[in-house]
XYZ file of C-alpha atoms in Angstrom:
349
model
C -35.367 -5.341 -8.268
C -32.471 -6.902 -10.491
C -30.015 -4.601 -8.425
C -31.328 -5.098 -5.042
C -31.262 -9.123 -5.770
C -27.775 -8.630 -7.322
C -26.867 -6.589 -4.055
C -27.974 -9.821 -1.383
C -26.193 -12.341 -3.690
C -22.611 -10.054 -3.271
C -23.106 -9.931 0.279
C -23.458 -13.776 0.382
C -20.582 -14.421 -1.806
C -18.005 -12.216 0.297
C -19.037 -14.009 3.401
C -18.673 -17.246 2.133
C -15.412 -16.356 0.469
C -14.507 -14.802 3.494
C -15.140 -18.022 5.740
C -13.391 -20.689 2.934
C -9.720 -17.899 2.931
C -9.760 -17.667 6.545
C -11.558 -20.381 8.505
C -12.660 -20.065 11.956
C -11.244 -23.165 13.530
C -8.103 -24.946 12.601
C -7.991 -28.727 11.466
C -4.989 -30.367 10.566
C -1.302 -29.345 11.138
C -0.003 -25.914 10.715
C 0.964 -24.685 7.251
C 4.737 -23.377 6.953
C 4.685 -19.581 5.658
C 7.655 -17.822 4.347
C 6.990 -14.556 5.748
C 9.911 -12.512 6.906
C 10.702 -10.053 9.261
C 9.541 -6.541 7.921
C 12.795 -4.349 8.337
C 13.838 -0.511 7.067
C 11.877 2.242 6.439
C 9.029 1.059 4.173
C 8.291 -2.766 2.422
C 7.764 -3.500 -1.204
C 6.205 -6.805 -2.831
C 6.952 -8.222 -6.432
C 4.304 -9.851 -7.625
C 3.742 -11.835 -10.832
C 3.180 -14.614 -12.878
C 6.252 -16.909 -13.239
C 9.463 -15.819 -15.550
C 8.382 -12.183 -15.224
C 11.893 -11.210 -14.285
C 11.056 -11.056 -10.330
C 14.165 -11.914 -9.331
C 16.594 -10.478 -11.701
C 14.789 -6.812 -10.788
C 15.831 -7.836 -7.258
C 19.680 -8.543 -7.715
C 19.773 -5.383 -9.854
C 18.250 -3.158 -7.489
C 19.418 -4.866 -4.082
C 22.678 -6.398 -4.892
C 20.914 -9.223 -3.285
C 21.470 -12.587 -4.626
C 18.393 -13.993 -5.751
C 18.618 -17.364 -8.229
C 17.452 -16.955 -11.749
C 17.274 -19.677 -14.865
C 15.564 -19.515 -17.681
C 12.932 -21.386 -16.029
C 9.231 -21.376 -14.273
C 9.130 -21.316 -10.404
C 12.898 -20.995 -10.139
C 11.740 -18.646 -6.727
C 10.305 -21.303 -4.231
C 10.053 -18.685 -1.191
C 10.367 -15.116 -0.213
C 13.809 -13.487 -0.830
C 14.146 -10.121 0.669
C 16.588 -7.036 -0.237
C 17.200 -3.802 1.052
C 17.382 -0.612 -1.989
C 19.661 2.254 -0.526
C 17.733 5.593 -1.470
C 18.708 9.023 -0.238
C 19.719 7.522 3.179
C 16.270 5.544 3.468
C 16.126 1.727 3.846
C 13.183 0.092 1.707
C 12.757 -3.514 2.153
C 12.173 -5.111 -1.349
C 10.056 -8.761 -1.046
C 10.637 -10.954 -4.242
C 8.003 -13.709 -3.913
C 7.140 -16.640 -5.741
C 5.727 -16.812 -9.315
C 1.733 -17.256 -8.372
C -0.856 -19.093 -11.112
C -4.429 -18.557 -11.471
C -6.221 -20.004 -9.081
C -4.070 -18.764 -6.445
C -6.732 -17.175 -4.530
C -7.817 -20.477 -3.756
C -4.911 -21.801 -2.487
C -2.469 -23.343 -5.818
C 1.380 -22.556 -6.324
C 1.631 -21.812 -2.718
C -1.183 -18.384 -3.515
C -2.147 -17.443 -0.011
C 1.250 -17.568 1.148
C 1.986 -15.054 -1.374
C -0.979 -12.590 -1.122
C -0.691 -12.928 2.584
C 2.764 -11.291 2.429
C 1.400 -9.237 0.216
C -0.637 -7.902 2.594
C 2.255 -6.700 4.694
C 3.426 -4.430 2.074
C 2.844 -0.168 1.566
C 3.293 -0.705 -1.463
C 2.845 -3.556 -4.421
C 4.740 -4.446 -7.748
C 3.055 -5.994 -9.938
C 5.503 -7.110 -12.482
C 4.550 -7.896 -16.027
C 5.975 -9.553 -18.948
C 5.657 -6.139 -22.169
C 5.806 -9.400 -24.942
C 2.579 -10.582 -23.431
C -1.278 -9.692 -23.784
C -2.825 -7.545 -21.000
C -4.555 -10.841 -19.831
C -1.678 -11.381 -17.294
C -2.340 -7.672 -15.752
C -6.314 -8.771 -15.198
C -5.753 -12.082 -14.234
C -3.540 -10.758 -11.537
C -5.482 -7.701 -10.017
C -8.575 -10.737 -10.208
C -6.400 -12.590 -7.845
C -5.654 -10.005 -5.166
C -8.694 -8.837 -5.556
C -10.160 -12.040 -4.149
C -8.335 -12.500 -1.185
C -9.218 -8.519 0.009
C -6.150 -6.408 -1.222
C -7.507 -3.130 -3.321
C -4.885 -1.733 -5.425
C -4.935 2.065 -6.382
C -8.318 2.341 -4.208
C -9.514 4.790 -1.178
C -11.126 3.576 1.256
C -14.780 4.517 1.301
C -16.014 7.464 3.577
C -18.358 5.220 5.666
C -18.677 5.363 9.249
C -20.071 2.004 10.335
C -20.178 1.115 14.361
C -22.671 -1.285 16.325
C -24.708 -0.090 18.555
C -28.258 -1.289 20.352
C -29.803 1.132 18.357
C -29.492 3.151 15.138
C -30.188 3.885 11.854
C -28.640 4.739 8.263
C -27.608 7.886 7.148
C -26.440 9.237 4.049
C -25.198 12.895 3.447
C -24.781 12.382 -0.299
C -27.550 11.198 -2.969
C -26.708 7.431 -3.684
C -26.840 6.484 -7.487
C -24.933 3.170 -7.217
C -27.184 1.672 -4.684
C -29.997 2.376 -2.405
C -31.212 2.330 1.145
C -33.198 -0.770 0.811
C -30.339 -2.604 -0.649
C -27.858 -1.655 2.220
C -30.585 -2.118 4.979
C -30.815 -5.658 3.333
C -27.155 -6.533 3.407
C -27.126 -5.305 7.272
C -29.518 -7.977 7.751
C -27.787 -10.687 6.273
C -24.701 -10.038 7.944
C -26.807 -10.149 11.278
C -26.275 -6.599 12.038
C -30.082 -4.873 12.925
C -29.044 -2.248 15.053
C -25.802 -0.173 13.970
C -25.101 3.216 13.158
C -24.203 3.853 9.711
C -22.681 7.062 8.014
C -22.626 7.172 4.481
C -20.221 10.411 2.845
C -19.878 9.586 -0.524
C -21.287 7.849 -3.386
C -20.963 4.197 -2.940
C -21.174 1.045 -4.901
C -22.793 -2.322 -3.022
C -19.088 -4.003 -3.558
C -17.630 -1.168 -1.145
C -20.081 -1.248 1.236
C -19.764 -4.719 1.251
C -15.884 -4.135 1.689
C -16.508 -1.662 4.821
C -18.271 -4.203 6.695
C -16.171 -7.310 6.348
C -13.170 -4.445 7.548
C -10.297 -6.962 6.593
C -9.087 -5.138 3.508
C -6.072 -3.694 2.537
C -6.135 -0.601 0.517
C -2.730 -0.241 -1.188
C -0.886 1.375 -3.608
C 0.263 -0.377 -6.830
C 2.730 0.103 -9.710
C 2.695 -1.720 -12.934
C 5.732 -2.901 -13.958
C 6.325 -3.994 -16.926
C 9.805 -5.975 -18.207
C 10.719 -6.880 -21.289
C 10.940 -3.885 -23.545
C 13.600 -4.694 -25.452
C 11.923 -7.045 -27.066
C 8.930 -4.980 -28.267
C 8.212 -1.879 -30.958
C 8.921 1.657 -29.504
C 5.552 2.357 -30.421
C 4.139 -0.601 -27.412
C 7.015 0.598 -25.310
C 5.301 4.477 -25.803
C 1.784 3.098 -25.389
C 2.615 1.363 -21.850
C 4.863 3.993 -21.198
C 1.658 6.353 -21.022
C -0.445 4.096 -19.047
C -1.756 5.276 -15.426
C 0.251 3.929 -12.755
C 2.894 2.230 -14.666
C 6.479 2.043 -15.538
C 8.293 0.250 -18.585
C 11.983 -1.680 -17.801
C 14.535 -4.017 -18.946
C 16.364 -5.763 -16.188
C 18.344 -7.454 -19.050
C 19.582 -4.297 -20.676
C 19.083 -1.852 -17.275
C 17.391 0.486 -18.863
C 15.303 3.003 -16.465
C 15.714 1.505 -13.555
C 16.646 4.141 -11.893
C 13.423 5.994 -12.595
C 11.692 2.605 -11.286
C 12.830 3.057 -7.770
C 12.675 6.880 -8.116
C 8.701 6.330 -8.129
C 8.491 3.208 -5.671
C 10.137 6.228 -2.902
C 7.063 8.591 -4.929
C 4.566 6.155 -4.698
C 5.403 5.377 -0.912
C 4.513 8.768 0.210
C 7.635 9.000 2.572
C 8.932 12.376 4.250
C 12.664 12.187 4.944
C 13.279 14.106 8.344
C 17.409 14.846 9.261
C 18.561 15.504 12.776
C 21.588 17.882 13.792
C 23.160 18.306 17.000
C 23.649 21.618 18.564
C 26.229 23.839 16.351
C 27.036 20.871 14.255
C 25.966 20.182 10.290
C 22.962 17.787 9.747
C 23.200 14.411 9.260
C 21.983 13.853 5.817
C 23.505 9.955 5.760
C 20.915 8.646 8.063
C 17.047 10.228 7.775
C 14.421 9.823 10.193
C 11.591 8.547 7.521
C 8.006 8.993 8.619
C 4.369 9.124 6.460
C 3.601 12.151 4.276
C 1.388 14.495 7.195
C 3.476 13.283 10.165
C 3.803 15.763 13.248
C 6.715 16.797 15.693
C 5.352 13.997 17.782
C 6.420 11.516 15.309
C 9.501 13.064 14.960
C 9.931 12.688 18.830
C 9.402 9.501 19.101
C 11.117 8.294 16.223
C 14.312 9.180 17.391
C 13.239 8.408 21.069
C 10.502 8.122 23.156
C 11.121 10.175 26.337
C 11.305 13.230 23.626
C 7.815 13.641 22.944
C 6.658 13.540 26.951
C 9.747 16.157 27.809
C 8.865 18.167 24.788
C 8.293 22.170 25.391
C 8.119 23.959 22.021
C 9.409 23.923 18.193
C 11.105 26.322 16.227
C 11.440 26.191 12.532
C 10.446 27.638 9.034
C 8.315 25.278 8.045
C 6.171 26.518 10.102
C 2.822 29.069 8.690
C 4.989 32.059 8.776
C 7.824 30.972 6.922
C 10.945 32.157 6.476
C 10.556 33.030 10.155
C 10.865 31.030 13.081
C 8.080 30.181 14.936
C 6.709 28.136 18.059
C 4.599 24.868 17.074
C 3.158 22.529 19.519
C 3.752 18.763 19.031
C 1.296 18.219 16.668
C 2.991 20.668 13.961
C 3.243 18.938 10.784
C 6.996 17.869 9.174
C 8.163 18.247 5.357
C 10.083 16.717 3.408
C 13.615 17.370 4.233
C 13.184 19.346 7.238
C 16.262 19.276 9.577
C 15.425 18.947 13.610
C 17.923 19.714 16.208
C 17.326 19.141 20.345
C 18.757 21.228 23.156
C 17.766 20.008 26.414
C 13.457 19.893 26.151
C 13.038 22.642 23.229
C 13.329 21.394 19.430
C 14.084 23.031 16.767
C 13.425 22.367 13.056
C 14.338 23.966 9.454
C 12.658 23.775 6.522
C 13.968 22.710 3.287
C 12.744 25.065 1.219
């Protein structure tokens, strides 16, 4: 009974929540955001508490001027850079400091998450002489305003309909029927068809329904090491998901941006014309499980509808050529050519 009531309070909370972050009508004049463009291959966000070295990370990685001090809130609005990697462009976002509270709206907070939600992939910088309350006090924050960091998004098929019912393939342990029938019902929602493939919580069903959040990857970067005992730097060091730095001294920054391009899940695709070498300067860089098609119309679009047939060894039958159809799947590295309406492609291995 405790669980079911617990259940029908959540529900009521991430409605209301949902309603006071982003409110139906619009009173007053418009706010002035400091989003910009999103540009290159993939887009990273820095976010942090004040101080954390946000901006010095950027001008080491970027070469892109970004004012430091030694100083709180010395960042008043987004300052983007570009870091070079194996011929692929990744936009890097260094955003203001953000405090607690900035779900709600202090230090400028929405502004920030809201870019934040632009992002394939989020940096959450850390200072390594401070207590892990920063790191919780942080994921709290985004965490609030609907971005899940490290997190898959549930196997739930949910769809209204004007009939319907629940259906669950898998025993659920975290909740129960009555529970999720109940949260349906408060949301409004009595006739829906609802597919259930995994083992659930209430908070992720919840999540399904409302169907405004972000699911994104997240690495834990902490700064500062210098300044603490190899033994913390070896303890962080070991910690899921994260990677130890000094921007003051340089040290492994290198490996930093070696697992932002890991972490992004990007394929790097090269193109060659007919007799000539590939061009390795400039990759065609699409999503880990993209097809010929994407190749197509990546480089341009009247490829994919005049496309006849691929030949590669990537393909099943590797190290021999074979004919794929468009929806052939690319890896990493592998070099396509075009002659008239037929497409060729080698694998890298």
């Amino acid at each position: 009974a405790t669980e079911y009531h617990l259940g029908l309070l959540k529900a009521k909370l991430a409605r209301y929540r949902a309603q006071l972050l982003e409110p139906t009508s619009k009173s007053g004049p418009a706010g002035v955001g400091f989003d910009v463009q999103k540009s290159g291959d993939a887009r990273v966000a820095l976010i942090g508490f004040p101080s954390v070295g946000k901006s010095t990370l950027l001008s080491k990685a970027t070469h892109t001027a970004s004012e430091t001090a030694a100083y709180e809130f010395t960042t008043l609005t987004a300052i983007p850079g570009v870091i070079e990697y194996q011929g692929a462009r990744i936009q890097l976002l260094d955003l203001p400091g953000i405090v607690e509270g900035a779900s709600q709206g202090r230090g400028r907070g929405r502004q920030v998450v809201a870019t934040a939600k632009t992002a394939d992939l989020i940096l959450v910088m850390l200072d390594a002489t401070k207590s892990e309350e920063q790191r919780r006090l942080l994921e709290l924050e985004l965490d609030a305003v609907g971005i899940r960091l490290n997190k898959r998004k549930p196997d739930v098929v949910f769809k209204r309909r004007t009939t319907g019912g629940l259906n669950a393939t898998v025993k659920l342990t975290k909740t129960d029927e009555k529970t999720i029938r109940t949260i349906l019902a408060s949301y409004k929602l009595h006739n829906c068809d609802v597919m259930i493939r995994e083992d659930i919580t209430t908070d992720e069903f919840i999540d399904v329904l409302i169907g405004t959040r972000k699911y994104l990857p997240c690495l834990y970067v902490y700064n500062k090491i210098d300044a603490i005992s190899l033994e913390q730097v070896d303890k962080l060091a070991r910690t899921e998901n994260t990677v130890v730095i000094s921007c003051e001294m340089d040290l492994n920054l290198d490996y930093l941006i070696d697992r932002i391009w890991e972490n992004l899940g990007l394929v790097k695709i090269y193109t060659k014309k007919r007799g000539a070498r590939p061009d390795l300067a400039d990759p065609v860089c699409l999503r880990k499980g993209a097809t010929i098609e994407d190749v197509c119309i990546g480089i341009h679009k009247s490829l994919a509808a005049n496309f006849r047939y691929g030949l590669g060894r990537s393909s099943k039958f590797s190290p021999h050529a074979q004919k794929v159809s468009l929806n052939h799947q690319v890896q990493d590295e592998d070099v396509v050519s075009s002659t008239l309406f037929v497409l060729g492609f080698t694998g890298s291995d």
